[in-house]
Amino acid sequence: MENNEIMERLLQDDKAQATVKGVSSKSQSNGDIQISKIRIISAKYKVYIILMLIFVAILGVNIPKEQQSLRWESSAYDQAKSQLRNVELDIENAKNDMEYLCNDKNGIVNNEETLMNCLNEKTNCANLPATWKTWTGEDMHYDLSIPLSYLQTSSLWNEKMPVDEKRVLRNLNEYLIKQDITWNDRRRVWDILKINIGDPEPVEWWDDHFFMVTVDVEIEFSTVNDLTDFLHNVEKKLIQNSEDRILYKIQAVSYDIVTNDEPQVTDISMIAYYYHDERFDDQVACSDGTENVKVNNQQEDDGLNDSDWFLQKIFKSFKK
C-alpha cells in the first residue's frame, strides 16, 4: 500500500509539473503574440507619421503659391467687375447721347431747321426743345453751344492735299464776309485781303479722329460794328448747306478800338476743327432708311449701326 501511495504521489507531482509547464508555455506564446501585435501597430503608426510629415511638407510648399494664385484670381475678378460696370455706364451714356441727338422731338438733328431760323433770322426760337433751356437765377436762356458746334462740324479732309482749302475759301468768301450768310445773297460786305491756311494737326487730347487747322485772315472793316457782325457769323450763325459749314474757334483779334469808326485792316486768328474717320465717309446721321447710306462692312461696334456709332463718337467729343 505504501508503495502504491508513493507511486500515486509521484504521478500527481508529474501531472502538476506538466500542467505548470503547459500554462507557462501558453502564457509565453500569448506574450509573444502580443509583442508581435505591438510591433506591427508601432510600425503602422510610424508609417502614418512619416506620410503625415510628407503631406505637411507638401502643403507648406504649395500653400503660398495657392494663396498668391487666389489673390490674382480675386484681383482679376474685381477688375472684370469694374470693367463691366464701366461698359454698362458707357452704354447708358451712349443711349443718352443718341437720345439727345436723334430724338424725334428734342434731338439736335431733327431740330436743325428750327435752330437755323432762330440763329440766322431770330425766329422760331420758342420752338426749340425745352431740354435745351438753362436757368441763371430767374433768367432763362437756351444753351445752344453743343447743338451749334455739332451741326457746324464737317470734314476738311482731302485725299489730294493736307486740307480741303477750297472748302475753307468757299466758307469765308461765300458766307462769312456777308451780313446775310445765305447762299442766295451774293453781296459781300467786307473784303478779305489775305488768308493763310495751316496744315492739319491731330487733337490728341480730344479724339483720335479730330483735327485742327489754323486759319489766319486779314479783313478790312469799315467800323467796329462790321467786325462784331463778322465774329457773330463765325460763332453764332449756321450755314444752310451742311457741306460748307466749318467749326471755328477765334483765338485772337487785332483791332484798334480807338479808331473804331474808321476803316481798318484787322488780323483775325482762328482754329478750324473738323472730324474725319474714313470708315464713315458719306454717312447719313440718324438715318431712318429713306436716305442713301454707304455701308462699310467694317463699321460695326457694340451693336450700334454705322451712323449711330459715328454720332456717338463725334457728340461725345463735343461734350469734353
mmCIF file of C-alpha atoms in Angstrom:
data_model
loop_
_atom_site.group_PDB
_atom_site.id
_atom_site.type_symbol
_atom_site.label_atom_id
_atom_site.label_comp_id
_atom_site.label_asym_id
_atom_site.label_seq_id
_atom_site.Cartn_x
_atom_site.Cartn_y
_atom_site.Cartn_z
ATOM 1 C CA MET A 1 0.000 0.000 0.000
ATOM 2 C CA GLU A 2 2.706 2.275 0.862
ATOM 3 C CA ASN A 3 4.339 1.692 -2.488
ATOM 4 C CA ASN A 4 1.093 2.418 -4.265
ATOM 5 C CA GLU A 5 0.637 5.683 -2.403
ATOM 6 C CA ILE A 6 4.174 6.656 -3.230
ATOM 7 C CA MET A 7 3.566 5.964 -6.909
ATOM 8 C CA GLU A 8 0.334 7.967 -6.933
ATOM 9 C CA ARG A 9 2.026 10.953 -5.342
ATOM 10 C CA LEU A 10 4.841 10.770 -7.883
ATOM 11 C CA LEU A 11 2.306 10.634 -10.716
ATOM 12 C CA GLN A 12 0.390 13.563 -9.245
ATOM 13 C CA ASP A 13 3.616 15.571 -8.991
ATOM 14 C CA ASP A 14 4.412 14.810 -12.659
ATOM 15 C CA LYS A 15 0.900 15.965 -13.737
ATOM 16 C CA ALA A 16 1.197 19.165 -11.739
ATOM 17 C CA GLN A 17 4.585 19.947 -13.255
ATOM 18 C CA ALA A 18 3.222 19.196 -16.739
ATOM 19 C CA THR A 19 0.268 21.490 -16.112
ATOM 20 C CA VAL A 20 2.513 24.245 -14.879
ATOM 21 C CA LYS A 21 4.783 23.847 -17.878
ATOM 22 C CA GLY A 22 1.748 23.923 -20.256
ATOM 23 C CA VAL A 23 0.391 27.057 -18.657
ATOM 24 C CA SER A 24 3.804 28.662 -18.713
ATOM 25 C CA SER A 25 4.303 27.707 -22.347
ATOM 26 C CA LYS A 26 0.855 29.020 -23.267
ATOM 27 C CA SER A 27 1.458 32.269 -21.426
ATOM 28 C CA GLN A 28 4.769 32.672 -23.164
ATOM 29 C CA SER A 29 3.105 32.049 -26.519
ATOM 30 C CA ASN A 30 0.395 34.639 -25.793
ATOM 31 C CA GLY A 31 3.037 37.136 -24.723
ATOM 32 C CA ASP A 32 4.942 36.641 -27.942
ATOM 33 C CA ILE A 33 1.767 37.240 -29.951
ATOM 34 C CA GLN A 34 1.035 40.462 -28.028
ATOM 35 C CA ILE A 35 4.568 41.693 -28.569
ATOM 36 C CA SER A 36 4.274 40.982 -32.289
ATOM 37 C CA LYS A 37 0.978 42.909 -32.450
ATOM 38 C CA ILE A 38 2.513 45.855 -30.634
ATOM 39 C CA ARG A 39 5.455 45.878 -33.039
ATOM 40 C CA ILE A 40 3.093 45.837 -36.066
ATOM 41 C CA ILE A 41 0.945 48.649 -34.653
ATOM 42 C CA SER A 42 4.042 50.696 -33.868
ATOM 43 C CA ALA A 43 5.295 50.217 -37.421
ATOM 44 C CA LYS A 44 1.941 51.347 -38.845
ATOM 45 C CA TYR A 45 1.930 54.496 -36.737
ATOM 46 C CA LYS A 46 5.465 55.250 -37.823
ATOM 47 C CA VAL A 47 4.383 54.924 -41.456
ATOM 48 C CA TYR A 48 1.358 57.169 -40.778
ATOM 49 C CA ILE A 49 3.534 59.749 -39.083
ATOM 50 C CA ILE A 50 6.011 59.727 -41.957
ATOM 51 C CA LEU A 51 3.184 60.110 -44.506
ATOM 52 C CA MET A 52 1.681 62.917 -42.457
ATOM 53 C CA LEU A 53 5.020 64.703 -42.293
ATOM 54 C CA ILE A 54 5.394 64.361 -46.075
ATOM 55 C CA PHE A 55 1.849 65.730 -46.602
ATOM 56 C CA VAL A 56 2.501 68.680 -44.297
ATOM 57 C CA ALA A 57 5.740 69.410 -46.126
ATOM 58 C CA ILE A 58 3.922 69.396 -49.481
ATOM 59 C CA LEU A 59 1.246 71.712 -48.116
ATOM 60 C CA GLY A 60 3.879 74.001 -46.702
ATOM 61 C CA VAL A 61 5.411 74.363 -50.159
ATOM 62 C CA ASN A 62 2.134 74.789 -52.099
ATOM 63 C CA ILE A 63 0.057 76.965 -49.737
ATOM 64 C CA PRO A 64 1.921 80.233 -50.540
ATOM 65 C CA LYS A 65 1.537 79.535 -54.264
ATOM 66 C CA GLU A 66 -2.169 78.809 -53.832
ATOM 67 C CA GLN A 67 -2.619 81.951 -51.762
ATOM 68 C CA GLN A 68 -0.888 84.052 -54.432
ATOM 69 C CA SER A 69 -2.983 82.407 -57.145
ATOM 70 C CA LEU A 70 -6.119 83.148 -55.128
ATOM 71 C CA ARG A 71 -5.106 86.795 -54.797
ATOM 72 C CA TRP A 72 -4.519 87.018 -58.560
ATOM 73 C CA GLU A 73 -7.872 85.436 -59.314
ATOM 74 C CA SER A 74 -9.611 87.763 -56.886
ATOM 75 C CA SER A 75 -7.906 90.796 -58.413
ATOM 76 C CA ALA A 76 -8.818 89.669 -61.932
ATOM 77 C CA TYR A 77 -12.425 89.165 -60.839
ATOM 78 C CA ASP A 78 -12.609 92.639 -59.296
ATOM 79 C CA GLN A 79 -11.071 94.149 -62.418
ATOM 80 C CA ALA A 80 -13.575 92.330 -64.622
ATOM 81 C CA LYS A 81 -16.443 93.600 -62.468
ATOM 82 C CA SER A 82 -15.084 97.139 -62.706
ATOM 83 C CA GLN A 83 -14.750 96.870 -66.481
ATOM 84 C CA LEU A 84 -18.292 95.548 -66.715
ATOM 85 C CA ARG A 85 -19.598 98.491 -64.684
ATOM 86 C CA ASN A 86 -17.698 100.885 -66.962
ATOM 87 C CA VAL A 87 -19.109 99.204 -70.065
ATOM 88 C CA GLU A 88 -22.630 99.413 -68.664
ATOM 89 C CA LEU A 89 -22.069 103.096 -67.862
ATOM 90 C CA ASP A 90 -20.720 103.739 -71.377
ATOM 91 C CA ILE A 91 -23.763 102.023 -72.862
ATOM 92 C CA GLU A 92 -26.102 104.149 -70.754
ATOM 93 C CA ASN A 93 -24.238 107.344 -71.698
ATOM 94 C CA ALA A 94 -24.293 106.357 -75.362
ATOM 95 C CA LYS A 95 -28.050 105.826 -75.193
ATOM 96 C CA ASN A 96 -28.497 109.248 -73.589
ATOM 97 C CA ASP A 97 -26.261 110.852 -76.221
ATOM 98 C CA MET A 98 -28.192 109.216 -79.036
ATOM 99 C CA GLU A 99 -31.440 110.383 -77.461
ATOM 100 C CA TYR A 100 -30.077 113.943 -77.327
ATOM 101 C CA LEU A 101 -29.025 113.701 -80.979
ATOM 102 C CA CYS A 102 -31.781 111.751 -82.693
ATOM 103 C CA ASN A 103 -34.897 112.028 -80.561
ATOM 104 C CA ASP A 104 -37.904 112.752 -82.799
ATOM 105 C CA LYS A 105 -38.958 115.759 -80.743
ATOM 106 C CA ASN A 106 -35.918 117.076 -78.869
ATOM 107 C CA GLY A 107 -32.967 115.756 -80.886
ATOM 108 C CA ILE A 108 -30.384 118.044 -82.463
ATOM 109 C CA VAL A 109 -30.680 116.550 -85.938
ATOM 110 C CA ASN A 110 -34.457 116.878 -86.144
ATOM 111 C CA ASN A 111 -34.371 120.468 -84.824
ATOM 112 C CA GLU A 112 -31.699 121.688 -87.224
ATOM 113 C CA GLU A 113 -34.113 123.856 -89.229
ATOM 114 C CA THR A 114 -35.594 125.409 -86.090
ATOM 115 C CA LEU A 115 -32.143 126.176 -84.718
ATOM 116 C CA MET A 116 -31.054 127.699 -88.028
ATOM 117 C CA ASN A 117 -34.092 130.011 -88.137
ATOM 118 C CA CYS A 118 -33.531 131.051 -84.531
ATOM 119 C CA LEU A 119 -29.841 131.863 -85.036
ATOM 120 C CA ASN A 120 -29.965 133.393 -88.505
ATOM 121 C CA GLU A 121 -33.407 135.017 -88.605
ATOM 122 C CA LYS A 122 -34.267 135.379 -84.891
ATOM 123 C CA THR A 123 -37.495 133.442 -85.497
ATOM 124 C CA ASN A 124 -38.959 130.215 -84.087
ATOM 125 C CA CYS A 125 -36.706 130.363 -81.017
ATOM 126 C CA ALA A 126 -39.673 129.483 -78.823
ATOM 127 C CA ASN A 127 -39.962 126.191 -80.717
ATOM 128 C CA LEU A 128 -36.547 124.998 -79.618
ATOM 129 C CA PRO A 129 -36.604 121.916 -77.377
ATOM 130 C CA ALA A 130 -37.328 122.596 -73.736
ATOM 131 C CA THR A 131 -34.416 120.343 -72.797
ATOM 132 C CA TRP A 132 -32.051 122.982 -74.229
ATOM 133 C CA LYS A 133 -33.184 125.567 -71.698
ATOM 134 C CA THR A 134 -30.894 126.637 -68.879
ATOM 135 C CA TRP A 135 -31.587 128.969 -65.985
ATOM 136 C CA THR A 136 -29.440 131.629 -64.350
ATOM 137 C CA GLY A 137 -31.392 132.597 -61.303
ATOM 138 C CA GLU A 138 -34.785 133.578 -62.683
ATOM 139 C CA ASP A 139 -33.481 134.232 -66.205
ATOM 140 C CA MET A 140 -33.996 131.542 -68.810
ATOM 141 C CA HIS A 141 -31.875 131.151 -71.923
ATOM 142 C CA TYR A 142 -31.085 128.402 -74.398
ATOM 143 C CA ASP A 143 -27.721 126.655 -74.235
ATOM 144 C CA LEU A 144 -27.006 126.182 -77.933
ATOM 145 C CA SER A 145 -23.242 125.671 -77.837
ATOM 146 C CA ILE A 146 -23.309 121.890 -78.219
ATOM 147 C CA PRO A 147 -26.059 121.743 -80.907
ATOM 148 C CA LEU A 148 -24.411 124.545 -82.888
ATOM 149 C CA SER A 149 -20.899 123.063 -82.641
ATOM 150 C CA TYR A 150 -22.174 119.650 -83.651
ATOM 151 C CA LEU A 151 -24.035 120.983 -86.704
ATOM 152 C CA GLN A 152 -21.142 123.235 -87.748
ATOM 153 C CA THR A 153 -18.680 120.349 -87.897
ATOM 154 C CA SER A 154 -17.778 118.894 -91.265
ATOM 155 C CA SER A 155 -14.728 117.198 -92.706
ATOM 156 C CA LEU A 156 -11.880 119.192 -94.254
ATOM 157 C CA TRP A 157 -10.067 116.031 -95.277
ATOM 158 C CA ASN A 158 -8.930 115.810 -98.884
ATOM 159 C CA GLU A 159 -7.043 112.914 -100.412
ATOM 160 C CA LYS A 160 -5.079 115.220 -102.762
ATOM 161 C CA MET A 161 -3.943 117.823 -100.218
ATOM 162 C CA PRO A 162 -3.439 118.079 -96.437
ATOM 163 C CA VAL A 163 -6.668 120.039 -96.010
ATOM 164 C CA ASP A 164 -9.502 120.977 -98.350
ATOM 165 C CA GLU A 165 -8.565 124.634 -98.890
ATOM 166 C CA LYS A 166 -11.346 125.161 -101.438
ATOM 167 C CA ARG A 167 -13.912 124.472 -98.761
ATOM 168 C CA VAL A 168 -12.257 126.925 -96.365
ATOM 169 C CA LEU A 169 -12.157 129.635 -99.051
ATOM 170 C CA ARG A 170 -15.776 128.994 -100.013
ATOM 171 C CA ASN A 171 -16.852 129.148 -96.389
ATOM 172 C CA LEU A 172 -15.178 132.508 -95.865
ATOM 173 C CA ASN A 173 -15.813 134.133 -99.221
ATOM 174 C CA GLU A 174 -19.365 132.960 -99.874
ATOM 175 C CA TYR A 175 -20.795 133.165 -96.365
ATOM 176 C CA LEU A 176 -18.897 134.733 -93.509
ATOM 177 C CA ILE A 177 -17.995 138.080 -95.095
ATOM 178 C CA LYS A 178 -21.675 138.807 -95.821
ATOM 179 C CA GLN A 179 -24.199 140.156 -93.352
ATOM 180 C CA ASP A 180 -26.733 137.691 -94.741
ATOM 181 C CA ILE A 181 -24.928 134.364 -94.860
ATOM 182 C CA THR A 182 -27.430 132.665 -97.142
ATOM 183 C CA TRP A 183 -26.095 131.382 -100.449
ATOM 184 C CA ASN A 184 -28.644 133.434 -102.433
ATOM 185 C CA ASP A 185 -27.347 136.786 -101.179
ATOM 186 C CA ARG A 186 -24.278 137.488 -103.295
ATOM 187 C CA ARG A 187 -23.365 140.842 -101.713
ATOM 188 C CA ARG A 188 -20.074 140.814 -99.848
ATOM 189 C CA VAL A 189 -19.879 143.469 -97.160
ATOM 190 C CA TRP A 190 -16.208 143.122 -96.217
ATOM 191 C CA ASP A 191 -13.025 142.463 -98.161
ATOM 192 C CA ILE A 192 -10.591 139.652 -97.390
ATOM 193 C CA LEU A 193 -7.046 140.821 -98.050
ATOM 194 C CA LYS A 194 -5.115 137.708 -97.073
ATOM 195 C CA ILE A 195 -5.777 134.138 -95.980
ATOM 196 C CA ASN A 196 -3.213 131.783 -94.503
ATOM 197 C CA ILE A 197 -4.267 128.141 -94.001
ATOM 198 C CA GLY A 198 -2.007 125.857 -91.979
ATOM 199 C CA ASP A 199 -1.570 122.096 -92.036
ATOM 200 C CA PRO A 200 -3.920 119.878 -90.021
ATOM 201 C CA GLU A 201 -2.784 118.539 -86.682
ATOM 202 C CA PRO A 202 -4.476 115.803 -84.629
ATOM 203 C CA VAL A 203 -6.229 116.951 -81.488
ATOM 204 C CA GLU A 204 -4.761 114.245 -79.253
ATOM 205 C CA TRP A 205 -6.437 115.465 -76.070
ATOM 206 C CA TRP A 206 -9.859 115.460 -77.755
ATOM 207 C CA ASP A 207 -10.347 112.460 -80.009
ATOM 208 C CA ASP A 208 -8.237 110.333 -82.338
ATOM 209 C CA HIS A 209 -10.272 111.468 -85.344
ATOM 210 C CA PHE A 210 -10.425 115.190 -84.557
ATOM 211 C CA PHE A 211 -8.065 117.607 -86.270
ATOM 212 C CA MET A 212 -7.379 121.327 -86.083
ATOM 213 C CA VAL A 213 -6.178 123.756 -88.725
ATOM 214 C CA THR A 214 -5.022 127.332 -88.145
ATOM 215 C CA VAL A 215 -6.779 129.881 -90.371
ATOM 216 C CA ASP A 216 -5.412 133.451 -90.238
ATOM 217 C CA VAL A 217 -7.164 136.189 -92.198
ATOM 218 C CA GLU A 218 -6.766 139.893 -92.860
ATOM 219 C CA ILE A 219 -10.089 141.659 -93.429
ATOM 220 C CA GLU A 220 -10.825 145.330 -93.874
ATOM 221 C CA PHE A 221 -13.800 146.506 -91.814
ATOM 222 C CA SER A 222 -15.467 149.906 -92.080
ATOM 223 C CA THR A 223 -16.413 150.095 -88.396
ATOM 224 C CA VAL A 224 -16.204 148.048 -85.251
ATOM 225 C CA ASN A 225 -19.828 147.005 -85.785
ATOM 226 C CA ASP A 226 -18.807 145.304 -89.026
ATOM 227 C CA LEU A 227 -16.150 143.397 -87.095
ATOM 228 C CA THR A 228 -18.648 142.225 -84.494
ATOM 229 C CA ASP A 229 -21.048 141.157 -87.269
ATOM 230 C CA PHE A 230 -18.301 139.030 -88.832
ATOM 231 C CA LEU A 231 -17.437 137.428 -85.498
ATOM 232 C CA HIS A 232 -21.127 136.756 -84.955
ATOM 233 C CA ASN A 233 -21.282 134.993 -88.323
ATOM 234 C CA VAL A 234 -18.335 132.832 -87.315
ATOM 235 C CA GLU A 235 -19.574 131.779 -83.912
ATOM 236 C CA LYS A 236 -23.348 132.268 -83.762
ATOM 237 C CA LYS A 237 -24.818 131.515 -87.177
ATOM 238 C CA LEU A 238 -25.472 128.323 -89.080
ATOM 239 C CA ILE A 239 -24.864 127.979 -92.812
ATOM 240 C CA GLN A 240 -27.714 126.301 -94.620
ATOM 241 C CA ASN A 241 -25.577 123.961 -96.705
ATOM 242 C CA SER A 242 -24.070 121.496 -94.239
ATOM 243 C CA GLU A 243 -21.118 120.693 -96.527
ATOM 244 C CA ASP A 244 -19.957 124.324 -96.376
ATOM 245 C CA ARG A 245 -20.013 124.596 -92.590
ATOM 246 C CA ILE A 246 -16.824 124.796 -90.542
ATOM 247 C CA LEU A 247 -16.442 124.874 -86.782
ATOM 248 C CA TYR A 248 -14.143 127.797 -85.891
ATOM 249 C CA LYS A 249 -12.821 128.946 -82.553
ATOM 250 C CA ILE A 250 -11.460 132.502 -82.603
ATOM 251 C CA GLN A 251 -8.062 132.796 -80.935
ATOM 252 C CA ALA A 252 -7.072 136.448 -81.377
ATOM 253 C CA VAL A 253 -8.354 139.675 -82.928
ATOM 254 C CA SER A 254 -6.087 142.656 -83.642
ATOM 255 C CA TYR A 255 -8.206 145.819 -83.803
ATOM 256 C CA ASP A 256 -7.617 149.425 -82.812
ATOM 257 C CA ILE A 257 -10.673 150.292 -80.778
ATOM 258 C CA VAL A 258 -9.653 153.964 -80.607
ATOM 259 C CA THR A 259 -10.336 154.418 -84.328
ATOM 260 C CA ASN A 260 -13.386 152.173 -84.336
ATOM 261 C CA ASP A 261 -15.364 154.480 -86.632
ATOM 262 C CA GLU A 262 -12.762 154.392 -89.394
ATOM 263 C CA PRO A 263 -11.930 151.619 -91.861
ATOM 264 C CA GLN A 264 -9.020 149.480 -90.771
ATOM 265 C CA VAL A 265 -7.387 146.166 -91.542
ATOM 266 C CA THR A 266 -7.947 143.564 -88.834
ATOM 267 C CA ASP A 267 -5.917 140.417 -88.206
ATOM 268 C CA ILE A 268 -8.058 137.518 -87.014
ATOM 269 C CA SER A 269 -6.552 134.204 -85.928
ATOM 270 C CA MET A 270 -8.877 131.189 -85.848
ATOM 271 C CA ILE A 271 -8.654 127.436 -85.462
ATOM 272 C CA ALA A 272 -10.885 125.274 -87.627
ATOM 273 C CA TYR A 273 -11.812 121.937 -86.074
ATOM 274 C CA TYR A 274 -13.027 119.004 -88.086
ATOM 275 C CA TYR A 275 -13.798 115.337 -87.644
ATOM 276 C CA HIS A 276 -12.759 112.677 -90.098
ATOM 277 C CA ASP A 277 -12.981 108.910 -89.872
ATOM 278 C CA GLU A 278 -12.655 107.200 -93.237
ATOM 279 C CA ARG A 279 -14.956 104.414 -92.064
ATOM 280 C CA PHE A 280 -17.837 106.886 -92.023
ATOM 281 C CA ASP A 281 -17.411 108.714 -95.302
ATOM 282 C CA ASP A 282 -20.800 109.566 -96.848
ATOM 283 C CA GLN A 283 -22.735 108.520 -93.768
ATOM 284 C CA VAL A 284 -26.178 109.946 -93.053
ATOM 285 C CA ALA A 285 -26.833 110.819 -89.426
ATOM 286 C CA CYS A 286 -29.933 109.364 -87.720
ATOM 287 C CA SER A 287 -30.912 107.557 -90.916
ATOM 288 C CA ASP A 288 -34.455 106.218 -90.900
ATOM 289 C CA GLY A 289 -33.917 104.125 -94.008
ATOM 290 C CA THR A 290 -35.111 106.737 -96.508
ATOM 291 C CA GLU A 291 -31.659 108.220 -97.149
ATOM 292 C CA ASN A 292 -28.869 106.538 -99.061
ATOM 293 C CA VAL A 293 -26.274 105.323 -96.609
ATOM 294 C CA LYS A 294 -22.928 103.991 -97.758
ATOM 295 C CA VAL A 295 -22.351 100.735 -95.912
ATOM 296 C CA ASN A 296 -18.911 99.574 -94.860
ATOM 297 C CA ASN A 297 -18.639 96.020 -93.591
ATOM 298 C CA GLN A 298 -16.039 97.071 -91.020
ATOM 299 C CA GLN A 299 -18.322 99.651 -89.410
ATOM 300 C CA GLU A 300 -19.762 97.670 -86.535
ATOM 301 C CA ASP A 301 -19.199 98.484 -82.913
ATOM 302 C CA ASP A 302 -21.069 97.148 -79.873
ATOM 303 C CA GLY A 303 -24.309 96.593 -81.744
ATOM 304 C CA LEU A 304 -24.697 100.192 -82.968
ATOM 305 C CA ASN A 305 -25.318 100.807 -86.640
ATOM 306 C CA ASP A 306 -22.894 102.897 -88.677
ATOM 307 C CA SER A 307 -24.417 106.349 -88.385
ATOM 308 C CA ASP A 308 -25.282 105.841 -84.703
ATOM 309 C CA TRP A 309 -21.686 104.939 -83.857
ATOM 310 C CA PHE A 310 -20.456 107.968 -85.797
ATOM 311 C CA LEU A 311 -22.847 110.270 -83.920
ATOM 312 C CA GLN A 312 -21.861 108.815 -80.571
ATOM 313 C CA LYS A 313 -18.143 109.364 -81.218
ATOM 314 C CA ILE A 314 -18.388 112.925 -82.511
ATOM 315 C CA PHE A 315 -21.002 114.047 -79.983
ATOM 316 C CA LYS A 316 -19.020 112.640 -77.061
ATOM 317 C CA SER A 317 -16.037 114.704 -78.239
ATOM 318 C CA PHE A 318 -18.065 117.927 -78.131
ATOM 319 C CA LYS A 319 -19.025 117.255 -74.527
ATOM 320 C CA LYS A 320 -15.415 117.130 -73.316
#
